[in-house]
Coordinates of C-alpha atoms in Angstrom, one line a residue:
V1 CA 0.0 -0.1 0.0
S2 CA 1.5 3.4 -1.2
L3 CA 1.6 5.6 1.9
E4 CA -0.5 8.2 0.0
S5 CA -3.9 9.0 1.1
P6 CA -6.0 5.7 0.3
N7 CA -8.4 7.2 -1.6
R8 CA -6.4 8.8 -4.3
T9 CA -4.1 7.0 -6.2
N10 CA -4.1 3.1 -5.1
P11 CA -6.9 1.8 -7.3
R12 CA -7.0 -1.0 -5.2
A13 CA -7.9 1.0 -1.9
R14 CA -10.4 3.1 -4.2
K15 CA -12.2 -0.3 -5.1
I16 CA -12.4 -1.2 -2.2
A17 CA -13.8 2.4 -0.7
R18 CA -16.6 2.0 -3.8
R19 CA -17.2 -1.2 -3.0
S20 CA -18.4 -1.1 0.6
K21 CA -19.5 2.7 0.1
H22 CA -17.0 3.7 3.3
P23 CA -13.5 4.9 3.8
P24 CA -10.7 2.0 3.8
P25 CA -10.7 0.6 7.2
H26 CA -7.4 2.5 9.6
S27 CA -5.7 -1.0 9.4
L28 CA -5.2 -0.1 5.5
L29 CA -3.1 3.4 6.8
P30 CA 0.3 3.5 7.3
P31 CA 1.1 4.4 11.2
S32 CA 2.5 7.6 9.7
A33 CA -1.4 8.7 7.8
P34 CA -2.8 11.7 9.0
P35 CA -6.0 10.6 11.3
P36 CA -9.1 10.3 10.0
R37 CA -11.4 13.6 9.1
R38 CA -14.6 13.2 11.2
L39 CA -11.9 15.0 14.1
A40 CA -11.9 18.1 12.1
S41 CA -15.6 18.6 11.6
R42 CA -16.4 18.2 15.2
Q43 CA -13.6 20.9 15.8
I44 CA -15.6 23.2 13.3
A45 CA -19.3 22.0 14.7
M46 CA -17.8 23.1 18.9
A47 CA -16.6 26.1 17.0
L48 CA -20.0 27.0 15.3
H49 CA -21.6 26.2 18.7
A50 CA -19.9 28.9 20.7
P51 CA -22.0 31.9 21.8
V52 CA -22.6 34.6 20.0
L53 CA -22.9 38.2 20.8
V54 CA -25.4 40.2 19.3
L55 CA -26.9 42.7 21.6
K56 CA -24.6 45.0 24.0
D57 CA -24.0 43.2 27.7
S58 CA -26.1 46.6 28.9
L59 CA -29.2 45.1 27.1
K60 CA -31.4 43.2 29.0
R61 CA -33.6 41.0 26.8
E62 CA -36.5 38.8 28.2
S63 CA -38.4 36.6 25.8
G64 CA -41.1 34.0 25.0
A65 CA -43.7 32.9 27.8
K66 CA -42.0 35.2 30.5
V67 CA -42.7 38.0 29.3
Q68 CA -46.4 37.5 28.4
H69 CA -46.6 36.2 31.5
G70 CA -44.8 39.6 33.0
N71 CA -47.3 41.8 30.8
I72 CA -50.5 39.7 32.0
Q73 CA -49.4 40.5 35.6
A74 CA -48.8 43.9 35.1
A75 CA -52.3 44.4 33.6
K76 CA -53.8 42.7 36.4
A77 CA -52.3 44.9 38.6
V78 CA -53.5 48.3 37.5
S79 CA -56.4 47.2 36.9
D80 CA -56.7 45.6 41.1
I81 CA -55.9 49.2 41.6
I82 CA -59.1 50.9 40.3
R83 CA -61.2 48.0 40.7
T84 CA -62.9 49.5 43.5
T85 CA -63.7 52.6 42.2
L86 CA -66.3 51.0 39.6
G87 CA -69.9 51.7 40.3
P88 CA -72.5 53.4 42.9
R89 CA -70.6 52.1 46.2
S90 CA -67.0 53.0 44.6
M91 CA -64.2 53.9 47.2
L92 CA -62.1 56.9 46.6
K93 CA -58.5 57.2 46.1
M94 CA -55.9 59.6 47.7
L95 CA -53.1 60.5 45.6
L96 CA -49.9 63.3 47.1
D97 CA -48.6 64.7 44.0
A98 CA -45.2 65.9 43.4
S99 CA -46.0 69.1 44.7
G100 CA -47.9 68.1 47.7
G101 CA -51.3 68.9 46.5
I102 CA -53.9 66.0 47.0
V103 CA -56.2 64.4 44.6
V104 CA -58.9 63.1 46.1
T105 CA -61.0 60.8 43.3
N106 CA -62.3 57.9 41.8
D107 CA -62.3 59.1 38.1
G108 CA -59.7 56.0 36.9
N109 CA -58.2 58.4 34.5
A110 CA -57.5 60.9 37.2
I111 CA -55.6 57.9 39.2
L112 CA -54.0 56.4 36.5
R113 CA -52.6 59.5 35.2
E114 CA -51.0 60.9 38.6
L115 CA -49.5 57.4 38.8
D116 CA -45.9 56.8 38.1
I117 CA -45.3 53.2 36.8
A118 CA -42.3 51.4 35.5
H119 CA -43.6 48.5 33.9
P120 CA -43.7 49.1 29.9
A121 CA -47.0 47.0 29.7
A122 CA -48.7 48.8 32.8
K123 CA -48.1 52.2 30.8
S124 CA -49.8 51.2 28.1
M125 CA -53.0 50.1 30.5
I126 CA -52.6 53.8 31.2
E127 CA -52.6 54.9 27.9
L128 CA -56.4 53.1 27.3
S129 CA -58.1 54.8 30.2
R130 CA -56.5 58.1 28.5
T131 CA -57.8 57.8 24.9
Q132 CA -61.1 56.3 26.4
D133 CA -61.3 59.7 28.0
E134 CA -60.3 61.4 25.1
E135 CA -62.7 59.9 23.0
V136 CA -65.9 59.3 24.7
G137 CA -65.4 61.3 28.6
D138 CA -66.9 58.2 30.4
G139 CA -65.9 54.1 31.0
T140 CA -62.1 55.1 32.1
T141 CA -62.2 52.5 35.1
S142 CA -64.6 49.9 32.9
V143 CA -62.1 49.3 30.7
I144 CA -58.9 48.8 32.4
V145 CA -60.7 46.4 34.4
L146 CA -62.5 44.5 31.5
A147 CA -58.6 45.0 29.6
G148 CA -57.1 43.2 32.8
E149 CA -59.6 40.3 32.7
M150 CA -59.2 39.7 29.4
L151 CA -56.0 38.9 29.1
H152 CA -56.2 37.4 32.7
V153 CA -58.7 34.6 31.2
A154 CA -55.5 34.4 28.4
E155 CA -53.4 33.4 30.4
T156 CA -54.2 29.7 31.2
F157 CA -53.9 29.4 27.2
I158 CA -50.8 30.6 27.3
E159 CA -49.3 27.9 30.0
K160 CA -51.2 25.4 27.4
N161 CA -48.9 26.5 24.6
Y162 CA -51.8 28.3 22.6
H163 CA -49.8 30.6 20.2
P164 CA -51.0 34.4 20.8
T165 CA -52.2 34.7 17.5
V166 CA -55.1 32.0 18.0
I167 CA -56.3 34.0 21.0
C168 CA -55.9 37.3 19.3
R169 CA -58.2 35.7 16.7
A170 CA -60.7 34.5 18.7
Y171 CA -61.2 37.8 20.7
S172 CA -61.4 39.6 18.1
R173 CA -64.2 37.4 16.6
A174 CA -65.9 37.8 19.8
L175 CA -65.6 41.8 19.7
E176 CA -67.0 41.5 16.4
D177 CA -69.9 39.0 18.0
A178 CA -70.1 41.8 21.3
I179 CA -70.8 45.0 18.8
A180 CA -73.6 43.0 16.9
V181 CA -75.7 42.2 20.6
L182 CA -74.9 45.9 21.6
D183 CA -76.6 47.0 18.3
K184 CA -79.4 44.8 18.5
I185 CA -80.2 45.2 22.6
A186 CA -79.8 49.5 21.3
M187 CA -82.4 51.3 22.3
P188 CA -82.9 54.6 20.5
V189 CA -83.9 58.0 22.5
D190 CA -84.6 61.6 21.6
V191 CA -82.4 64.3 22.4
N192 CA -85.0 66.7 23.3
D193 CA -87.1 64.1 26.2
R194 CA -85.1 65.9 29.0
E195 CA -86.4 63.4 31.2
A196 CA -84.4 60.6 29.4
M197 CA -81.6 62.6 28.8
L198 CA -81.3 63.6 33.1
G199 CA -81.6 59.8 33.5
L200 CA -78.5 58.9 31.5
V201 CA -76.6 61.4 32.6
K202 CA -77.3 60.5 36.3
S203 CA -76.3 57.2 35.7
S204 CA -72.8 57.9 34.7
I205 CA -72.7 60.2 37.7
G206 CA -74.1 57.7 39.9
T207 CA -71.3 56.4 40.1
K208 CA -69.6 59.3 41.0
F209 CA -68.7 62.0 44.1
T210 CA -71.5 64.2 43.2
G211 CA -73.8 61.4 42.7
Q212 CA -75.0 62.2 46.0
F213 CA -76.4 66.0 45.1
G214 CA -78.9 64.1 42.8
D215 CA -80.1 66.0 39.6
L216 CA -77.6 69.0 40.3
I217 CA -74.7 68.4 38.4
A218 CA -76.8 65.9 35.4
D219 CA -78.6 70.0 35.0
L220 CA -75.7 71.4 34.3
A221 CA -74.2 69.3 32.4
I222 CA -77.0 68.6 30.0
D223 CA -77.7 72.7 30.0
A224 CA -74.3 73.4 29.2
T225 CA -74.1 70.6 26.0
T226 CA -77.8 71.9 24.4
T227 CA -76.1 75.1 25.0
A228 CA -73.3 75.2 23.1
G229 CA -74.4 72.0 20.5
V230 CA -74.1 73.3 16.9
D231 CA -76.4 71.0 14.3
L232 CA -74.4 69.8 11.2
G233 CA -77.7 68.6 9.3
Q234 CA -79.0 65.5 9.1
G235 CA -80.4 65.2 13.0
M236 CA -76.6 65.2 14.4
R237 CA -75.3 67.6 16.8
E238 CA -71.6 68.4 17.4
V239 CA -70.3 69.9 21.1
D240 CA -67.2 71.5 21.5
I241 CA -67.1 71.1 25.0
K242 CA -63.1 72.3 25.1
K243 CA -63.8 75.2 23.7
Y244 CA -67.1 76.6 23.8
I245 CA -68.1 75.7 27.2
K246 CA -65.5 77.0 30.2
V247 CA -65.7 75.8 33.9
E248 CA -64.9 78.6 35.9
K249 CA -64.3 77.2 39.9
I250 CA -65.0 80.0 42.7
P251 CA -64.5 78.1 45.8
G252 CA -67.0 79.5 48.9
G253 CA -70.8 79.4 48.6
Q254 CA -72.7 76.0 48.1
L255 CA -72.7 73.5 46.1
E256 CA -76.5 74.3 45.1
D257 CA -75.0 77.8 43.7
S258 CA -73.7 76.8 40.9
M259 CA -74.9 76.8 37.0
V260 CA -74.9 77.8 33.7
L261 CA -74.9 81.1 32.8
K262 CA -76.5 81.9 29.2
G263 CA -73.4 83.9 28.7
V264 CA -70.3 84.1 29.7
M265 CA -68.1 85.0 32.2
F266 CA -64.0 86.0 32.9
N267 CA -61.7 87.3 35.5
K268 CA -61.3 90.6 35.1
D269 CA -62.6 94.3 35.6
V270 CA -63.3 97.0 33.2
V271 CA -60.0 99.3 32.7
A272 CA -60.6 102.2 34.9
P273 CA -62.9 101.3 37.4
G274 CA -64.6 105.2 38.7
K275 CA -64.8 106.6 35.4
M276 CA -66.7 103.3 33.2
R277 CA -69.9 101.9 34.0
R278 CA -69.7 98.4 35.2
K279 CA -73.5 97.8 34.8
I280 CA -75.0 97.8 31.0
V281 CA -78.0 96.9 29.9
N282 CA -78.1 95.3 26.2
P283 CA -74.9 96.8 25.2
R284 CA -73.1 97.0 22.2
I285 CA -69.8 95.0 22.3
I286 CA -67.1 95.0 20.1
L287 CA -64.3 92.8 20.2
L288 CA -60.6 93.3 19.0
D289 CA -57.6 91.3 18.9
C290 CA -54.8 94.6 18.7
P291 CA -53.4 96.6 20.8
V292 CA -55.6 100.1 21.1
E293 CA -52.0 102.0 21.8
Y294 CA -49.3 103.5 19.8
K295 CA -47.5 101.1 17.7
K296 CA -43.9 100.2 19.1
G297 CA -41.1 99.5 17.1
E298 CA -40.0 95.7 16.7
N299 CA -36.7 95.7 18.8
Q300 CA -34.8 99.1 20.1
T301 CA -35.5 102.1 18.2
N302 CA -33.4 105.0 18.4
A303 CA -34.7 108.5 17.4
E304 CA -32.5 111.5 17.1
L305 CA -33.8 114.6 17.9
M306 CA -32.2 117.8 17.3
S307 CA -34.6 120.5 18.3
E308 CA -37.1 120.4 21.2
E309 CA -40.3 121.0 18.5
D310 CA -39.3 118.0 16.9
W311 CA -40.4 115.9 20.1
K312 CA -43.4 117.7 20.4
V313 CA -44.3 117.2 17.3
L314 CA -43.2 112.8 17.6
L315 CA -45.8 112.9 21.1
D316 CA -48.5 114.9 19.0
M317 CA -48.6 112.1 16.0
E318 CA -49.0 109.6 18.7
E319 CA -51.7 111.0 20.3
E320 CA -53.2 111.7 16.6
Y321 CA -53.0 108.4 16.2
I322 CA -54.3 107.3 19.7
K323 CA -57.3 109.6 18.2
N324 CA -57.6 108.1 14.9
L325 CA -58.0 104.5 16.3
C326 CA -60.7 105.8 19.0
V327 CA -63.0 107.8 16.5
Q328 CA -63.2 104.4 14.4
I329 CA -64.4 102.5 17.4
L330 CA -66.9 105.1 18.5
K331 CA -68.0 105.3 15.2
F332 CA -70.2 102.4 15.9
K333 CA -71.8 103.4 19.0
P334 CA -70.4 100.7 21.4
D335 CA -71.1 100.5 25.0
L336 CA -68.2 97.9 25.4
V337 CA -64.6 97.8 24.1
I338 CA -63.1 94.2 24.6
T339 CA -59.1 93.9 23.2
E340 CA -56.9 90.7 24.1
K341 CA -53.9 93.2 24.0
G342 CA -52.8 96.4 25.7
L343 CA -54.9 99.6 25.8
S344 CA -53.0 102.5 26.4
D345 CA -53.9 105.4 29.0
M346 CA -54.4 108.0 26.1
A347 CA -57.4 105.5 24.5
M348 CA -58.5 104.8 27.9
H349 CA -59.3 108.7 28.4
Y350 CA -61.0 108.4 24.9
L351 CA -62.7 105.9 25.3
S352 CA -64.1 107.1 28.9
K353 CA -65.1 110.2 27.7
A354 CA -67.5 108.6 25.6
G355 CA -69.2 106.7 28.1
V356 CA -67.6 103.3 26.7
S357 CA -66.7 100.9 29.3
A358 CA -63.4 99.3 27.6
I359 CA -61.4 95.6 29.2
R360 CA -57.9 94.9 28.3
R361 CA -55.6 91.8 27.5
L362 CA -58.2 88.9 27.7
R363 CA -57.5 85.4 26.9
K364 CA -58.2 84.5 23.4
T365 CA -60.1 81.6 24.3
D366 CA -62.4 83.8 26.3
N367 CA -62.7 85.9 23.6
N368 CA -64.5 83.1 21.2
R369 CA -66.4 82.6 23.6
I370 CA -67.9 85.9 24.0
A371 CA -68.1 86.8 20.3
K372 CA -70.0 83.4 19.8
A373 CA -72.6 84.3 23.1
C374 CA -73.4 87.9 21.6
G375 CA -72.9 87.2 18.1
A376 CA -69.8 89.8 17.9
V377 CA -67.1 89.2 15.3
I378 CA -63.6 89.7 16.5
V379 CA -61.8 92.3 14.3
N380 CA -58.2 92.8 13.9
R381 CA -57.5 96.2 12.3
P382 CA -60.3 99.1 13.7
E383 CA -60.3 100.4 9.9
E384 CA -62.1 97.7 8.9
L385 CA -64.9 97.4 11.9
Q386 CA -68.3 97.1 10.1
E387 CA -71.9 97.3 11.5
S388 CA -72.6 93.6 11.3
D389 CA -69.2 93.0 13.7
V390 CA -70.8 94.6 16.7
G391 CA -72.6 92.2 18.9
T392 CA -76.1 92.9 20.0
R393 CA -77.2 89.6 21.3
A394 CA -76.2 90.7 25.0
G395 CA -78.9 91.1 27.6
L396 CA -76.6 92.7 30.1
F397 CA -73.0 93.3 31.1
E398 CA -72.3 93.5 34.5
V399 CA -69.0 93.7 37.0
K400 CA -69.5 91.7 40.2
K401 CA -67.1 91.1 43.0
I402 CA -67.0 87.3 44.4
G403 CA -64.9 86.9 47.0
D404 CA -61.7 89.3 46.5
E405 CA -61.8 89.1 43.0
F406 CA -64.0 90.9 40.3
F407 CA -65.4 88.9 37.4
S408 CA -67.6 90.8 34.3
F409 CA -70.8 88.8 33.3
I410 CA -71.7 89.4 29.7
I411 CA -75.5 87.3 30.4
E412 CA -78.8 87.0 29.0
C413 CA -77.6 86.4 25.6
K414 CA -80.2 85.4 22.9
D415 CA -79.3 82.4 21.5
P416 CA -75.4 81.9 23.0
K417 CA -73.4 79.1 21.5
A418 CA -71.0 79.3 24.3
C419 CA -71.4 79.4 27.8
T420 CA -69.9 79.1 30.9
V421 CA -70.6 76.8 33.7
L422 CA -69.9 78.7 37.8
L423 CA -68.8 76.3 40.0
R424 CA -69.3 77.2 43.8
G425 CA -67.9 74.9 46.1
A426 CA -66.6 74.7 49.7
S427 CA -62.9 74.1 48.7
K428 CA -60.4 73.4 45.7
D429 CA -60.6 70.0 46.1
I430 CA -64.2 69.5 46.0
L431 CA -64.4 71.9 42.8
N432 CA -61.9 69.8 41.2
E433 CA -63.7 66.6 41.7
V434 CA -66.7 68.1 40.7
E435 CA -65.5 69.5 37.5
R436 CA -64.0 65.9 36.9
N437 CA -67.5 64.6 37.1
L438 CA -69.2 67.7 35.4
Q439 CA -66.8 66.5 32.5
D440 CA -67.8 63.0 32.6
A441 CA -71.1 64.2 32.4
M442 CA -71.0 67.0 29.7
S443 CA -69.1 64.3 27.5
V444 CA -72.1 61.7 28.3
A445 CA -74.4 64.2 27.5
R446 CA -72.7 65.0 24.2
N447 CA -72.1 61.2 23.2
I448 CA -76.0 61.2 23.5
L449 CA -76.2 64.1 20.9
K450 CA -73.7 62.7 18.9
N451 CA -75.9 59.3 18.8
P452 CA -78.7 59.1 20.2
K453 CA -78.8 55.2 21.4
L454 CA -79.0 54.0 25.1
L455 CA -77.8 51.0 26.2
P456 CA -78.9 49.3 29.8
G457 CA -76.6 50.0 32.7
G458 CA -75.4 47.8 35.8
G459 CA -73.7 45.2 34.4
A460 CA -77.2 44.2 32.0
S461 CA -75.2 44.8 28.8
E462 CA -72.5 42.7 29.0
L463 CA -74.2 39.7 31.1
T464 CA -76.3 39.7 27.9
V465 CA -73.2 39.9 25.2
S466 CA -71.9 37.3 27.6
A467 CA -74.7 34.8 27.2
T468 CA -74.7 35.1 23.6
L469 CA -71.4 34.8 23.1
K470 CA -71.1 31.5 25.1
Q471 CA -74.1 29.9 23.3
K472 CA -72.3 31.4 19.6
S473 CA -69.0 29.3 20.9
S474 CA -70.2 25.9 20.3
S475 CA -70.4 26.9 16.4
V476 CA -66.8 28.1 16.5
E477 CA -64.6 25.5 14.9
G478 CA -61.2 24.4 15.8
V479 CA -58.9 25.7 18.6
E480 CA -60.1 28.9 18.7
K481 CA -63.2 27.8 20.6
W482 CA -61.9 27.8 24.0
P483 CA -60.3 31.4 23.8
Y484 CA -63.6 32.3 22.6
E485 CA -65.6 31.1 25.3
A486 CA -63.4 32.5 27.9
A487 CA -63.8 35.8 26.4
A488 CA -67.1 35.2 26.8
L489 CA -66.7 34.5 30.5
A490 CA -64.4 37.8 30.8
F491 CA -67.2 39.9 30.1
E492 CA -68.8 39.3 33.4
A493 CA -66.4 41.3 35.3
I494 CA -68.2 44.6 34.8
P495 CA -71.3 43.0 37.2
R496 CA -69.0 40.7 39.2
T497 CA -66.8 44.4 40.4
L498 CA -70.4 46.0 40.4
L499 CA -71.6 43.0 42.8
Q500 CA -68.0 43.1 45.1
N501 CA -68.2 46.8 45.9
C502 CA -72.0 46.5 47.0
G503 CA -69.9 43.8 49.2
L504 CA -72.9 41.3 48.1
N505 CA -72.7 37.2 48.2
V506 CA -71.2 37.5 44.7
I507 CA -71.2 34.0 43.5
R508 CA -75.0 33.3 44.3
T509 CA -75.9 36.6 42.7
M510 CA -74.1 36.1 39.8
T511 CA -75.6 32.6 39.3
Q512 CA -79.1 34.5 39.4
L513 CA -78.0 37.1 36.6
Q514 CA -76.8 34.2 34.6
G515 CA -79.7 32.2 34.9
K516 CA -81.7 35.4 34.0
H517 CA -79.7 36.0 31.0
A518 CA -79.8 32.1 30.1
N519 CA -79.9 32.1 26.1
G520 CA -79.8 35.7 25.8
E521 CA -83.2 37.0 26.5
N522 CA -83.6 39.4 29.2
P523 CA -81.2 42.0 28.0
W524 CA -82.3 44.9 30.7
V525 CA -81.8 42.6 33.7
G526 CA -79.0 43.6 35.9
V527 CA -78.0 45.0 39.0
D528 CA -78.9 48.2 40.9
G529 CA -75.3 49.2 42.2
R530 CA -76.8 51.3 45.1
T531 CA -78.6 48.0 46.7
G532 CA -77.3 45.1 44.9
D533 CA -80.6 44.0 43.6
I534 CA -81.2 42.4 40.3
V535 CA -83.8 44.8 38.9
D536 CA -85.0 45.9 35.2
M537 CA -82.6 48.8 34.4
K538 CA -85.5 50.3 32.6
E539 CA -87.6 51.1 35.6
R540 CA -84.8 52.1 37.7
K541 CA -83.5 54.4 34.8
I542 CA -80.0 52.8 34.7
W543 CA -78.4 53.4 31.5
D544 CA -75.5 53.4 29.6
S545 CA -74.5 56.0 26.5
Y546 CA -73.9 53.0 23.4
S547 CA -71.1 55.1 21.9
V548 CA -69.4 54.8 25.8
K549 CA -70.1 50.9 25.9
A550 CA -68.6 50.0 22.1
Q551 CA -65.2 52.3 22.9
T552 CA -64.8 50.4 26.2
F553 CA -65.1 47.0 24.4
K554 CA -63.2 47.8 21.4
T555 CA -60.7 49.6 23.4
A556 CA -60.1 47.1 26.1
I557 CA -59.9 43.9 23.5
E558 CA -58.1 45.3 20.9
S559 CA -55.3 46.4 23.8
A560 CA -55.7 43.1 25.6
C561 CA -54.3 41.6 21.7
M562 CA -51.3 44.3 21.6
L563 CA -50.5 42.9 24.5
L564 CA -50.7 39.4 23.8
R565 CA -48.6 39.7 20.8
I566 CA -45.6 41.1 22.6
D567 CA -43.0 38.2 22.8
D568 CA -39.9 39.9 23.6
I569 CA -39.0 43.0 26.0
V570 CA -35.2 44.5 25.3
S571 CA -34.6 47.4 27.6
G572 CA -31.7 49.4 28.3
I573 CA -31.3 51.0 24.9
K574 CA -29.5 54.4 25.5
K575 CA -30.1 57.4 23.1
K576 CA -27.8 58.0 19.8
Q577 CA -25.7 60.5 20.1
A578 CA -25.6 62.8 17.3
P579 CA -22.8 62.1 14.4
G580 CA -19.8 64.3 15.1
S581 CA -20.7 65.7 18.7
G582 CA -17.7 63.4 20.0
A583 CA -17.7 62.4 23.4
P584 CA -18.8 65.2 26.3
K585 CA -16.4 67.2 27.4
Q586 CA -17.6 67.5 30.9
P587 CA -18.6 65.3 33.3
Q588 CA -22.6 65.2 32.4
I589 CA -25.4 64.7 35.6
E590 CA -28.2 63.1 34.4
T591 CA -31.7 64.4 34.8
G592 CA -34.6 62.2 34.9
E593 CA -35.3 62.5 31.3
D594 CA -32.1 61.1 30.2
A595 CA -31.6 58.9 32.7
D596 CA -30.8 54.8 31.3
T597 CA -34.3 52.8 30.8
E598 CA -32.1 50.1 32.5
Q599 CA -34.7 50.3 35.7
M600 CA -38.1 49.6 33.5
I601 CA -38.2 46.1 33.7
P602 CA -38.7 45.0 37.1
E603 CA -36.8 41.9 38.0

């Protein structure tokens, strides 16, 4: 046998190898031949299995079911915080903010807004209640409780190695069917029927702190929204709560003194209190957003004067300019001039001589409201004033002193399209809470004006949805059947929480309720949150607005799906430096904003 490798030159060795389909046995190799190649391949394999570092050391990465469990726990923790604030028998939460102020409330959004939360999944839960608050203004607590429950029932499926997308598919299907059920049991409402509207707004406020004051807040909310509503045609009404309804909180007095003004009020006095009238009946109002004073240069302007006469000429020019402005304004015989900018002493003198009251430096938003209330048009240049720009719809202008501040009232307007809600109360904390409740109530009233449909409250809608979905789950095929059924059960979290907050025997009452709702009948039977009795919601006038309920379901299920589909969290990503900035020259102290986000995920 030659000393060379067997396969290459030796025909006999090659023949053996071909015949046996195996390399020639070791005995054919001389003692000095290289060892077989299997060893080399083993070394390559070991080199391949060496750990490959892709992420930096400072980054933390969690993946797989661990992340999903973590997210579900975080979401449950958030929903447990505010679970006790659902329903009429709800508890209040007291929060101390950084500056030492106190917030006492049971509004889900207000509570979560104040919390400082580290876990990313919990943060997205807080976003939910904010979205709900901006979108429909009510149902901020229910949405968190429902989303928490949806994630809680999904946990068992993740433990059984269900794929998250299967669960999400089932949830989306359940959501479509739930909205269909809501459409079926919804009942149209007549917007002009004040009784029905009152019942609706009261059932929204019944769960809040001001529920104890009966119809007071509900009346305020309905008055304000019907005043500021604008007809869009086709029976639709649009109400801009932020722009045209101002809530003015003045500590002192009693809550019962609160009212909706047929017009607006603002925290200003006339410019020259002694000389100008403080009460004008049927005033003609001119609104300006330009200064009534001599125009100053943009920046420092130097004028060199050679003689004293030039100085006199300059002063006369200023005086002449202001006089012209006032003459142009006085041409229209106004009784009240309001400007957003400054008003010089000279102009004040001319106006008060003509018996015109003036108010200066008013906020733009207030000016817009006055324009809407009294029918005036805000003018940019006095030269362009027209008779149609003068507001004549106001019945009374009056300056009153409330507490130790002066407030101007422009009230008794004919058909105002903006209004002010005046809230009085014992202390600032109470006023803040009343304002939050009023915002919710106005949102509910606005939703009804926008989409006049009602649903039963007191957990009745959720139970009907749950019963119908349970029935339908038998027709769902494949693996999706179980998560679909679980979603149906999750809807029961709302009535269950209502019962828990009443302090009743939850299991017994829930069983009775489920019996009543079996097969999706009796959709109007629910829990009276005050007494815990099982009653017909129509009789007790416990109603919910359709848009709030539909939005709650959509937000809760969609967010639950989003959180379930997260399977990887990478934290500790540093902010990128701008190219070319190089290393910082001095040691920098990290502030809260640019601190490392490594602490984001609790161990």
